[in-house]
CSV table of C-alpha atoms in Angstrom, one decimal:
chain,number,residue,atom,x,y,z
Z,1,GLU,CA,-83.8,73.8,19.3
Z,2,PHE,CA,-81.0,76.0,19.9
Z,3,LYS,CA,-79.1,77.7,16.9
Z,4,GLY,CA,-75.7,77.9,19.0
Z,5,SER,CA,-73.0,80.5,18.6
Z,6,PRO,CA,-69.6,80.6,16.6
Z,7,ALA,CA,-66.5,81.7,18.5
Z,8,THR,CA,-64.3,84.1,16.5
Z,9,ALA,CA,-60.7,84.8,17.9
Z,10,GLU,CA,-59.1,88.2,17.3
Z,11,ASN,CA,-56.0,88.5,15.7
Z,12,GLY,CA,-53.1,87.3,18.1
Z,13,TYR,CA,-55.5,84.9,19.9
Z,14,ILE,CA,-56.5,81.4,19.4
Z,15,PHE,CA,-59.8,79.7,20.5
Z,16,ILE,CA,-59.5,77.1,23.6
Z,17,GLY,CA,-63.3,75.9,24.1
Z,18,TRP,CA,-66.3,76.4,25.5
Z,19,TYR,CA,-66.8,76.0,28.9
Z,20,ASP,CA,-69.2,75.3,31.5
Z,21,GLY,CA,-67.6,76.6,34.6
Z,22,ASP,CA,-64.3,75.2,34.8
Z,23,GLU,CA,-65.4,72.3,32.6
Z,24,MET,CA,-64.7,72.4,28.8
Z,25,VAL,CA,-67.7,71.1,27.2
Z,26,TYR,CA,-66.7,71.6,23.4
Z,27,ASP,CA,-63.7,72.3,21.5
Z,28,ASP,CA,-65.1,73.4,18.3
Z,29,ALA,CA,-65.6,77.1,17.6
Z,30,THR,CA,-69.4,76.6,16.9
Z,31,TYR,CA,-71.3,74.9,19.8
Z,32,VAL,CA,-74.8,74.0,19.7
Z,33,PRO,CA,-76.2,72.8,22.9
Z,34,ASP,CA,-79.0,70.4,23.2
Z,35,ILE,CA,-82.2,70.9,24.9
Z,36,SER,CA,-80.9,69.6,28.2
Z,37,LYS,CA,-78.7,72.5,28.5
Z,38,GLU,CA,-81.4,75.1,28.6
Z,39,GLY,CA,-80.7,77.9,31.3
Z,40,LYS,CA,-77.1,77.3,31.3
Z,41,THR,CA,-74.3,79.7,30.4
Z,42,PHE,CA,-71.4,78.6,28.3
Z,43,VAL,CA,-68.0,80.6,28.0
Z,44,ALA,CA,-65.9,80.8,25.0
Z,45,LYS,CA,-62.4,81.0,26.4
Z,46,PHE,CA,-59.2,82.4,24.2
Z,47,GLU,CA,-55.7,82.5,24.9
Z,48,GLU,CA,-52.8,84.7,23.4
Z,49,ASP,CA,-50.9,82.9,20.4
Z,50,GLU,CA,-47.2,82.6,20.5
Z,51,ALA,CA,-44.4,83.7,18.1
Z,52,THR,CA,-41.0,82.4,18.2
Z,53,ILE,CA,-38.1,84.7,17.5
Z,54,TYR,CA,-34.9,83.5,16.0
Z,55,TYR,CA,-31.2,85.0,16.3
Z,56,GLU,CA,-28.6,83.8,14.1
Z,57,VAL,CA,-25.0,84.4,13.0
Z,58,VAL,CA,-24.5,85.2,9.3
Z,59,ASN,CA,-23.1,82.2,7.4
Z,60,ASN,CA,-22.0,81.0,11.2
Z,61,PHE,CA,-19.0,83.1,10.5
Z,62,GLY,CA,-17.1,85.0,13.3
Z,63,GLY,CA,-19.1,84.5,16.5
Z,64,THR,CA,-22.0,83.1,18.3
Z,65,VAL,CA,-25.1,84.4,19.8
Z,66,SER,CA,-26.2,83.8,23.6
Z,67,VAL,CA,-30.0,83.0,22.6
Z,68,SER,CA,-30.8,81.3,19.5
Z,69,SER,CA,-34.5,81.4,19.9
Z,70,GLU,CA,-37.4,82.4,22.3
Z,71,THR,CA,-41.0,82.1,22.4
Z,72,ILE,CA,-43.5,85.1,23.5
Z,73,GLY,CA,-46.8,85.9,23.4
Z,74,MET,CA,-48.0,87.3,20.0
Z,75,VAL,CA,-49.8,90.3,21.6
Z,76,ASN,CA,-48.3,91.3,24.6
Z,77,GLY,CA,-44.9,89.4,24.7
Z,78,LYS,CA,-41.7,90.9,25.7
Z,79,PRO,CA,-38.8,89.4,24.3
Z,80,ASP,CA,-35.2,89.2,26.2
Z,81,GLY,CA,-33.2,89.5,23.0
Z,82,SER,CA,-29.7,88.1,22.4
Z,83,THR,CA,-25.9,89.1,22.5
Z,84,ALA,CA,-23.6,88.6,19.8
Z,85,ILE,CA,-20.4,87.2,20.8
Z,86,PRO,CA,-17.1,87.2,18.7
Z,87,ASP,CA,-15.4,83.9,18.7
Z,88,SER,CA,-12.2,85.7,19.5
Z,89,ASN,CA,-10.3,89.1,18.9
Z,90,VAL,CA,-9.7,88.3,15.4
Z,91,TYR,CA,-13.2,89.1,14.7
Z,92,ARG,CA,-15.4,92.1,15.4
Z,93,PHE,CA,-19.1,92.6,15.7
Z,94,VAL,CA,-20.8,94.7,12.8
Z,95,GLY,CA,-24.4,95.0,13.8
Z,96,TRP,CA,-27.9,93.2,13.9
Z,97,TYR,CA,-29.8,92.9,10.8
Z,98,TYR,CA,-33.5,92.2,9.9
Z,99,ASP,CA,-32.3,90.3,6.8
Z,100,LYS,CA,-29.5,87.9,6.2
Z,101,ALA,CA,-28.2,90.0,3.2
Z,102,CYS,CA,-27.6,92.7,6.0
Z,103,THR,CA,-29.2,95.6,4.1
Z,104,ARG,CA,-31.7,96.6,6.9
Z,105,GLN,CA,-29.7,96.9,10.0
Z,106,VAL,CA,-31.5,97.2,13.3
Z,107,GLY,CA,-28.9,97.5,15.8
Z,108,THR,CA,-25.2,98.3,16.6
Z,109,ASN,CA,-24.8,97.0,20.3
Z,110,GLU,CA,-23.8,93.5,20.9
Z,111,THR,CA,-27.1,92.9,22.9
Z,112,TYR,CA,-30.3,93.5,20.7
Z,113,ILE,CA,-33.7,93.5,22.2
Z,114,PRO,CA,-36.4,93.6,19.4
Z,115,THR,CA,-39.3,96.2,19.7
Z,116,LYS,CA,-42.7,96.4,17.8
Z,117,ALA,CA,-45.1,99.3,17.4
Z,118,ASP,CA,-48.1,99.6,19.7
Z,119,GLY,CA,-51.0,97.7,18.3
Z,120,THR,CA,-48.9,95.3,16.0
Z,121,LEU,CA,-48.4,91.6,16.6
Z,122,TRP,CA,-45.3,89.6,16.8
Z,123,VAL,CA,-44.6,87.9,13.6
Z,124,ASP,CA,-43.8,83.9,14.2
Z,125,GLY,CA,-40.7,82.9,12.9
Z,126,THR,CA,-39.1,86.4,12.6
Z,127,THR,CA,-35.3,86.1,12.4
Z,128,TYR,CA,-32.7,88.6,13.4
Z,129,TYR,CA,-29.0,88.2,12.0
Z,130,ALA,CA,-25.8,89.1,13.9
Z,131,LYS,CA,-23.0,90.1,11.4
Z,132,PHE,CA,-19.1,89.6,12.2
Z,133,GLU,CA,-16.3,90.4,10.1
Z,134,TYR,CA,-12.5,90.2,10.5
Z,135,ASN,CA,-10.9,92.7,12.8
Z,136,LEU,CA,-8.6,95.5,11.3
Z,137,THR,CA,-5.0,95.8,12.5
Z,138,SER,CA,-1.6,97.5,11.3
Z,139,LEU,CA,1.7,95.7,10.5
Z,140,THR,CA,5.1,97.4,10.9
Z,141,ILE,CA,7.8,96.6,8.5
Z,142,GLU,CA,11.0,97.4,10.0
Z,143,LYS,CA,14.7,97.2,8.6
Z,144,SER,CA,17.5,95.9,10.8
Z,145,GLY,CA,21.3,95.6,9.7
Z,146,VAL,CA,24.7,97.2,10.1
Z,147,GLU,CA,23.5,100.8,9.0
Z,148,GLN,CA,21.1,100.8,11.7
Z,149,TYR,CA,23.4,101.0,14.3
Z,150,LYS,CA,26.8,102.3,12.5
Z,151,ASP,CA,27.1,104.7,9.4
Z,152,ILE,CA,23.5,105.4,8.8
Z,153,ASP,CA,22.7,106.3,5.5
Z,154,PRO,CA,19.5,108.7,5.6
Z,155,ASN,CA,19.3,108.5,1.7
Z,156,GLN,CA,18.8,105.0,1.3
Z,157,THR,CA,15.3,103.7,0.8
Z,158,PHE,CA,14.0,100.2,0.9
Z,159,ILE,CA,10.6,99.2,-1.2
Z,160,PHE,CA,8.3,96.4,0.0
Z,161,ASN,CA,5.3,95.0,-1.5
Z,162,ILE,CA,2.4,93.8,0.6
Z,163,LYS,CA,0.1,91.4,-1.5
Z,164,GLY,CA,-2.9,89.5,-0.4
Z,165,ASN,CA,-6.4,89.6,0.7
Z,166,GLY,CA,-7.4,92.2,-2.2
Z,167,VAL,CA,-4.2,94.3,-1.3
Z,168,ASP,CA,-1.4,95.0,-3.6
Z,169,LEU,CA,0.6,97.8,-2.0
Z,170,ASP,CA,4.3,99.2,-2.4
Z,171,VAL,CA,5.5,101.1,0.8
Z,172,THR,CA,8.9,102.5,1.4
Z,173,VAL,CA,11.1,102.3,4.5
Z,174,HIS,CA,13.7,105.4,4.6
Z,175,GLY,CA,17.0,105.1,6.2
Z,176,ASP,CA,16.4,107.9,8.7
Z,177,THR,CA,13.2,106.3,10.0
Z,178,TRP,CA,14.0,102.4,9.4
Z,179,SER,CA,10.4,101.5,9.7
Z,180,VAL,CA,6.9,101.9,8.3
Z,181,THR,CA,3.5,100.9,9.7
Z,182,VAL,CA,0.7,100.1,7.3
Z,183,ASP,CA,-3.0,100.5,8.6
Z,184,GLY,CA,-6.2,98.7,7.6
Z,185,LEU,CA,-5.2,95.2,7.1
Z,186,THR,CA,-7.2,92.2,8.1
Z,187,VAL,CA,-6.7,90.0,11.0
Z,188,GLY,CA,-6.3,86.3,10.3
Z,189,ALA,CA,-5.8,87.0,6.7
Z,190,GLU,CA,-2.7,86.0,4.9
Z,191,TYR,CA,-0.3,88.5,3.1
Z,192,THR,CA,3.2,88.1,1.5
Z,193,ILE,CA,5.7,91.0,2.2
Z,194,THR,CA,8.6,91.1,-0.4
Z,195,GLU,CA,11.6,93.3,-0.4
Z,196,LYS,CA,12.3,94.7,-3.7
Z,197,THR,CA,16.0,94.0,-3.8
Z,198,ASP,CA,16.5,95.3,-7.3
Z,199,TRP,CA,15.9,98.7,-5.8
Z,200,SER,CA,18.2,98.7,-2.9
Z,201,TRP,CA,21.0,96.7,-4.9
Z,202,ARG,CA,23.7,98.1,-2.5
Z,203,TYR,CA,22.2,95.6,0.2
Z,204,ASN,CA,21.9,92.0,0.4
Z,205,CYS,CA,18.7,90.7,2.4
Z,206,LYS,CA,19.9,88.2,4.7
Z,207,GLY,CA,16.4,87.1,6.0
Z,208,TRP,CA,13.2,88.3,8.0
Z,209,SER,CA,11.5,87.5,11.4
Z,210,HIS,CA,8.0,88.2,12.3
Z,211,THR,CA,6.3,87.9,15.7
Z,212,ASN,CA,3.8,85.3,14.4
Z,213,GLY,CA,5.9,83.3,12.3
Z,214,GLY,CA,5.3,82.6,8.6
Z,215,SER,CA,7.2,80.9,5.5
Z,216,GLY,CA,8.7,82.1,2.6
Z,217,SER,CA,12.0,83.1,0.8
Z,218,THR,CA,15.1,84.9,2.0
Z,219,ASN,CA,13.6,88.2,0.8
Z,220,GLY,CA,9.9,87.3,0.9
Z,221,ALA,CA,7.5,86.2,3.9
Z,222,THR,CA,4.1,84.8,3.8
Z,223,ILE,CA,2.4,85.5,7.0
Z,224,THR,CA,-1.0,85.2,8.9
Z,225,LEU,CA,-1.7,88.5,10.3
Z,226,GLY,CA,-2.3,88.7,14.2
Z,227,LEU,CA,-3.9,91.6,16.1
Z,228,ASP,CA,-0.7,93.5,15.7
Z,229,GLY,CA,2.9,92.6,14.7
Z,230,THR,CA,6.2,93.4,13.3
Z,231,ILE,CA,8.0,91.9,10.5
Z,232,THR,CA,11.8,92.6,10.4
Z,233,PHE,CA,14.1,92.1,7.4
Z,234,THR,CA,17.7,92.3,8.0
Z,235,ASN,CA,20.1,93.7,5.3
Z,236,GLU,CA,23.9,93.7,5.0
Z,237,ARG,CA,25.7,96.3,3.0
Z,238,ALA,CA,27.7,94.9,0.2
Z,239,ILE,CA,28.6,98.0,-1.8
Z,240,ASP,CA,30.0,101.2,0.1
Z,241,LYS,CA,29.8,103.4,-3.0
Z,242,TRP,CA,26.6,104.5,-4.9
Z,243,LEU,CA,28.2,103.3,-8.0
Z,244,ASP,CA,29.8,100.0,-8.6
Z,245,GLY,CA,32.6,98.6,-10.5
Z,246,ASP,CA,34.7,101.2,-12.4
Z,247,SER,CA,32.1,103.8,-12.3
Z,248,TRP,CA,33.4,105.7,-9.3
Z,249,LEU,CA,36.9,107.2,-8.6
Z,250,ASP,CA,38.3,109.3,-6.0
Z,251,ASN,CA,39.1,112.8,-6.8
Z,252,LEU,CA,42.6,114.0,-5.7
Z,253,PHE,CA,43.5,117.7,-5.6
Z,254,SER,CA,46.9,119.3,-4.9
Z,255,LEU,CA,47.9,122.8,-4.7
Z,256,PHE,CA,50.6,124.3,-7.3
Z,257,GLY,CA,52.8,127.1,-6.6
Z,258,ASN,CA,54.1,129.6,-8.6
């Protein structure tokens, strides 16, 4: 009576079956042949197990990946990797991460090919995450009006407030420059730009225009920021003097002889 032999797979391999030449005679790990098989040699066959690696975009925001999954040998497999592709120039790629919370970065290039240490196995179900965020850009606030072309008053200033997407910022446009550029704003975000007309009281704001359009009042615009842009506020000087009403006068001098 034969006792048989158990077939035990090493890590990363799976048992296929017992073979007599090219013929599989048993698919359980332990094979006990009967007496009629005396003198035969039976071979236990194994094959490399597989692992599937996944590639995902964090929260499906801002882009796609060229390959969402691939299956390779658990021991000797070599992944081809995946490439992160922004949906448009509104977004930028940040990096590849080992966790969805994006605390363990594994790569900063758009194309990421996973690697493993020698002697280790690929883990089935491993997922790598591509993170995208809104691109950053700048906005130019520009003044337009009579004094830009005639009788320029370099001492006049105009104050604007930019609010939205966590920003609440006052900026100043001076009469000798007529524009200011604000960096670090987020593409695709909504901002409201308001001229503080109580400061530049000598002028009336007649309206505004923006390269990407928008909505709002005469002295305030709500816009969705593109990759770049300029918003222009047009003013008309209503009061020539720095003081209004009866608060000013002309000083007249004359010469008196002896």
